[in-house]
XYZ file of N, CA and C in Angstrom:
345
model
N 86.393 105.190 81.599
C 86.819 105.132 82.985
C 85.597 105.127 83.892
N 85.667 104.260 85.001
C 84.455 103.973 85.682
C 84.794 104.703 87.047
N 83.914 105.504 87.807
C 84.160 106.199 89.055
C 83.223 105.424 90.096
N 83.972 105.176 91.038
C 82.907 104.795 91.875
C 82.772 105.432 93.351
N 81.697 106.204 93.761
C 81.620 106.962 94.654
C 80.864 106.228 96.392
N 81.292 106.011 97.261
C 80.993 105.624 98.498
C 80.002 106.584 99.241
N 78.768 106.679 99.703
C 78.541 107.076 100.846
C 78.059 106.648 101.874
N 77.652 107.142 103.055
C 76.837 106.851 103.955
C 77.207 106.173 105.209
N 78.575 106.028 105.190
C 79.560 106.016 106.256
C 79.261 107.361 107.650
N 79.673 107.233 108.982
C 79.633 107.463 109.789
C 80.229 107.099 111.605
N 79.497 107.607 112.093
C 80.073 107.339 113.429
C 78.309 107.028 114.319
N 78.189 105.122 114.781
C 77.413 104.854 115.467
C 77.410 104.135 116.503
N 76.551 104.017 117.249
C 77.095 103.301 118.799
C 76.781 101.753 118.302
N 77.741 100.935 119.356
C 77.375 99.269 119.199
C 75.773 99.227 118.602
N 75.661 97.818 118.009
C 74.685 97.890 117.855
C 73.091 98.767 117.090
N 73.986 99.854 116.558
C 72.840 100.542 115.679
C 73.276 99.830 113.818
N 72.885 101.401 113.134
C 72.611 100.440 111.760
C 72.866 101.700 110.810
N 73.650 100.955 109.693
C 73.983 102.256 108.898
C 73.852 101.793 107.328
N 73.749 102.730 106.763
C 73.261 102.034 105.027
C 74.221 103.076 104.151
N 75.131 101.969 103.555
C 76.046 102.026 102.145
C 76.029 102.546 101.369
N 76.137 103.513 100.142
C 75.771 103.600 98.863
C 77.021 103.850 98.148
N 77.028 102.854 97.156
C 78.077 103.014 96.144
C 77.650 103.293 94.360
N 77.680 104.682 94.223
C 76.967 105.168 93.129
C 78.271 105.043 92.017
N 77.782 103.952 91.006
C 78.761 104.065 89.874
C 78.669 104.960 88.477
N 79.393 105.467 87.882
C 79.686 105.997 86.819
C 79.357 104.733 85.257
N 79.253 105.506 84.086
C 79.733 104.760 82.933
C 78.570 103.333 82.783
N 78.862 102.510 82.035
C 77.728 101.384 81.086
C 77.917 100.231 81.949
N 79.050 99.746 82.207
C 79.232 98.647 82.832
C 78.729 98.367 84.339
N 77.950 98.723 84.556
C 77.642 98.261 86.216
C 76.751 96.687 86.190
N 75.568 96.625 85.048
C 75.114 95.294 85.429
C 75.641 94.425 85.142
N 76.885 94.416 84.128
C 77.656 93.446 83.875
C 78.467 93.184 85.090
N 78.591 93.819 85.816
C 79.826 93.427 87.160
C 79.807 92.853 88.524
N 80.082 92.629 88.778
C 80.465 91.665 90.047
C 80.420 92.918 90.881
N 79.939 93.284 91.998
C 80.168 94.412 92.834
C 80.432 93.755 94.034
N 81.458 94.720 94.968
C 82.129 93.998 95.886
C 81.715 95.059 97.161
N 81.914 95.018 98.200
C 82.016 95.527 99.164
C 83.848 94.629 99.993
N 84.660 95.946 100.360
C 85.537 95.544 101.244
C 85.907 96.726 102.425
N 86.652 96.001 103.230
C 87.029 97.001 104.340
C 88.497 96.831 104.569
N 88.707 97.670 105.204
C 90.179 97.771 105.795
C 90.205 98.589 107.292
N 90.619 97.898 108.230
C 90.528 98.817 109.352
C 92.014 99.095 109.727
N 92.193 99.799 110.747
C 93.745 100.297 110.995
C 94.785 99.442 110.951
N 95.488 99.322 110.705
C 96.724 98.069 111.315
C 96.402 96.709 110.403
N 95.417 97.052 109.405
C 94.953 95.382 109.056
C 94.799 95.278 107.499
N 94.602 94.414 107.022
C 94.867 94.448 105.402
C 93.277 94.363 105.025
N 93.146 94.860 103.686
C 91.992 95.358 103.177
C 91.295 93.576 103.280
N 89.855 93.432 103.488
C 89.151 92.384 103.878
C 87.853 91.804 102.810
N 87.535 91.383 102.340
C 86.092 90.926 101.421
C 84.769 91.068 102.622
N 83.623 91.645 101.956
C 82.518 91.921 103.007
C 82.061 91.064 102.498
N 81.381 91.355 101.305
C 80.220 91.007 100.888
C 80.266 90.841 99.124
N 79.539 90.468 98.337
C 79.338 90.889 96.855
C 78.369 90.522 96.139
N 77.951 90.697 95.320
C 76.964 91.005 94.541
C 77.263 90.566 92.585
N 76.728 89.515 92.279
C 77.164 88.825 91.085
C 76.470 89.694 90.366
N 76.762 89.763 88.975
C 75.513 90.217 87.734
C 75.103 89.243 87.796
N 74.786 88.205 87.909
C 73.612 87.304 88.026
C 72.525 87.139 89.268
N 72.935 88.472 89.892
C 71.459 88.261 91.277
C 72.870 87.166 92.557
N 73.685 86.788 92.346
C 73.652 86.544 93.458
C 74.596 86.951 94.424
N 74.516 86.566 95.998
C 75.333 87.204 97.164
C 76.414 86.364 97.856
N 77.188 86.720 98.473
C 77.524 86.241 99.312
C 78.008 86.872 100.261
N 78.420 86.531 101.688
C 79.432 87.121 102.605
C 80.231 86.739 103.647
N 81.228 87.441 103.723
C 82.251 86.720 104.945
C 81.365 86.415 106.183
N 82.073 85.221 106.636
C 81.655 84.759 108.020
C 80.793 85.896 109.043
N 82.079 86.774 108.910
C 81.801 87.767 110.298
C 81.038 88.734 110.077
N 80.132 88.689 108.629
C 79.329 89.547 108.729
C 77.786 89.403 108.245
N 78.095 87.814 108.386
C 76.991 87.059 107.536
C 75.481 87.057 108.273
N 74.432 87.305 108.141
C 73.311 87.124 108.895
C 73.282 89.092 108.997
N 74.445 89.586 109.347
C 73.999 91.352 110.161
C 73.796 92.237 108.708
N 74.506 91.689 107.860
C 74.642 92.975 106.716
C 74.054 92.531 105.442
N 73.241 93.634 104.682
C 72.479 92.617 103.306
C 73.315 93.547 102.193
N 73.522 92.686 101.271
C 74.013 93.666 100.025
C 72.801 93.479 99.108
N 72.899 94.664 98.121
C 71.702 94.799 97.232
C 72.024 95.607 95.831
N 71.720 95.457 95.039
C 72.086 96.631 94.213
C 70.346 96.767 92.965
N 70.993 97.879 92.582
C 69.792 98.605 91.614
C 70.367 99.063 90.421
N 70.132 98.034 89.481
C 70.984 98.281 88.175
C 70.722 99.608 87.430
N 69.257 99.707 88.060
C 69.065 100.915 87.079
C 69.771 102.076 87.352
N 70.109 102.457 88.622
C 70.954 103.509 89.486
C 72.037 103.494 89.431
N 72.654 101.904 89.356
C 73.948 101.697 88.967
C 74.244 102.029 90.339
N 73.646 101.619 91.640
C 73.921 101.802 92.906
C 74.395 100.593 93.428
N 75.233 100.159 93.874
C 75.419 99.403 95.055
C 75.326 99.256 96.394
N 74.624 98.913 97.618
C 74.063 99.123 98.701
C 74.569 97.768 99.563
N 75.042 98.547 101.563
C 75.432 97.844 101.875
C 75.062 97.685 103.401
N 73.402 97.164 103.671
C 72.902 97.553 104.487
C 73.490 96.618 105.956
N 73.926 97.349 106.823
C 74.193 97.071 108.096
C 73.727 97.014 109.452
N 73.737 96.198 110.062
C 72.345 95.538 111.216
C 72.950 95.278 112.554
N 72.926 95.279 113.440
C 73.857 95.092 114.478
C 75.249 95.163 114.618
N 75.697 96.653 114.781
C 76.543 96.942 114.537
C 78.040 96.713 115.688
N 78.928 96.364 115.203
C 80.070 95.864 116.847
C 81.328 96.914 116.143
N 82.114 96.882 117.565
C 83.416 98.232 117.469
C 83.959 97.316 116.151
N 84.220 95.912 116.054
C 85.363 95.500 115.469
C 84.953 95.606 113.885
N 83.564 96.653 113.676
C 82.921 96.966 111.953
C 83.443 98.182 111.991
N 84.418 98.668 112.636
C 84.975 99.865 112.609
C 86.186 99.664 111.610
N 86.139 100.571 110.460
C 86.716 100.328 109.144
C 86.700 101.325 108.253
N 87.369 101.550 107.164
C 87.016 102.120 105.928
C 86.616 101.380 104.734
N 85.343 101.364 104.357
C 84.128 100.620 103.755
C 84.331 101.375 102.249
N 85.203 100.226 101.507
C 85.564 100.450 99.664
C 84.141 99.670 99.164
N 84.148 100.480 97.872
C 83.263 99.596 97.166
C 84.229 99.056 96.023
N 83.539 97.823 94.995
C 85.008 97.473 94.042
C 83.942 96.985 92.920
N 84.659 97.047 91.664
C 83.468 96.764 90.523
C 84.699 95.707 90.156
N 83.792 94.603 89.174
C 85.375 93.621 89.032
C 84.308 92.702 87.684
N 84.939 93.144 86.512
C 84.793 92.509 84.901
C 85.613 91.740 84.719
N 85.343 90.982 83.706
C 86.147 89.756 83.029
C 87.679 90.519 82.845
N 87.615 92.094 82.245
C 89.142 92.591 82.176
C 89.155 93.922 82.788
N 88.071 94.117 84.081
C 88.645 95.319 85.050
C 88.522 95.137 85.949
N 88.982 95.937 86.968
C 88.604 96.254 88.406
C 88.675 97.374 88.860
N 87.522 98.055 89.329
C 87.652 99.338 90.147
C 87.431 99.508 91.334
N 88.088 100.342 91.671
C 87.752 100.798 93.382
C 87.478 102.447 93.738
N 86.760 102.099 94.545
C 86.091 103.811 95.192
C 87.060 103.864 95.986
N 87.113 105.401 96.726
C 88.010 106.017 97.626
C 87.842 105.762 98.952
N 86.627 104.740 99.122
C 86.215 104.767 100.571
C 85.168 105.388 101.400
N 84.658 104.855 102.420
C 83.646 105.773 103.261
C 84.176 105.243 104.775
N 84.367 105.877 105.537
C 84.974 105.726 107.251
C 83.076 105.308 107.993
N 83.321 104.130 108.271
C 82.235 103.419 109.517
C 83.007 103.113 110.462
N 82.501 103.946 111.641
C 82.991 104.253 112.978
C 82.317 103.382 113.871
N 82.298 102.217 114.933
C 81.358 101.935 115.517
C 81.784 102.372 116.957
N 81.187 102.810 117.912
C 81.349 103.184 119.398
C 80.754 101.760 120.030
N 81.658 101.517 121.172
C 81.167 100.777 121.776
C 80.438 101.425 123.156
């Protein structure tokens, strides 16, 4: 069973900057696809960002250019660095691990943005 733990969530004004960490459990982390998603109130859970076992990235439109994903196999960390921050990144920030035959999800971290 794979655990995956979120931190580094908070409460920041427009425009500042906050950094991710999704610390995984167990063997499988460089084999996996790591995901970043959100869900904000009233709205269905969203794709941020992700992170291939092969090195590569991608990310949604609306967050493309502000936020870098990164990870450190050796830590088995996933990282989800955030750059100009707007109210509408106001969310609860999942991390998600996703194998040929699993998928996991963390419990979440709350990113607050103030305008």
């Amino acid at each position: 069973q794979v655990q995956l733990v979120e931190s580094g969530g908070g409460l920041v004004q427009a425009g500042g900057s906050l950094r991710l960490s999704c610390a995984a459990s167990g063997s499988i982390f460089s084999f996996s696809a790591m995901n970043w998603f959100r869900q904000a109130p009233g709205k269905q859970r969203e794709f941020v960002a992700v992170s291939t076992s092969g090195g590569r990235t991608n990310y949604a439109d609306s967050v493309n250019g502000r936020f870098t994903i990164s990870r450190d196999n050796a830590k088995n960390t996933v990282y989800l660095q955030m750059h100009s921050l707007k109210p509408e990144d106001t969310a609860v920030y999942y991390c998600n691990s996703v194998g040929r035959s699993y998928t996991y999800w963390g419990h979440g971290t709350q990113v607050t943005v103030s305008s």
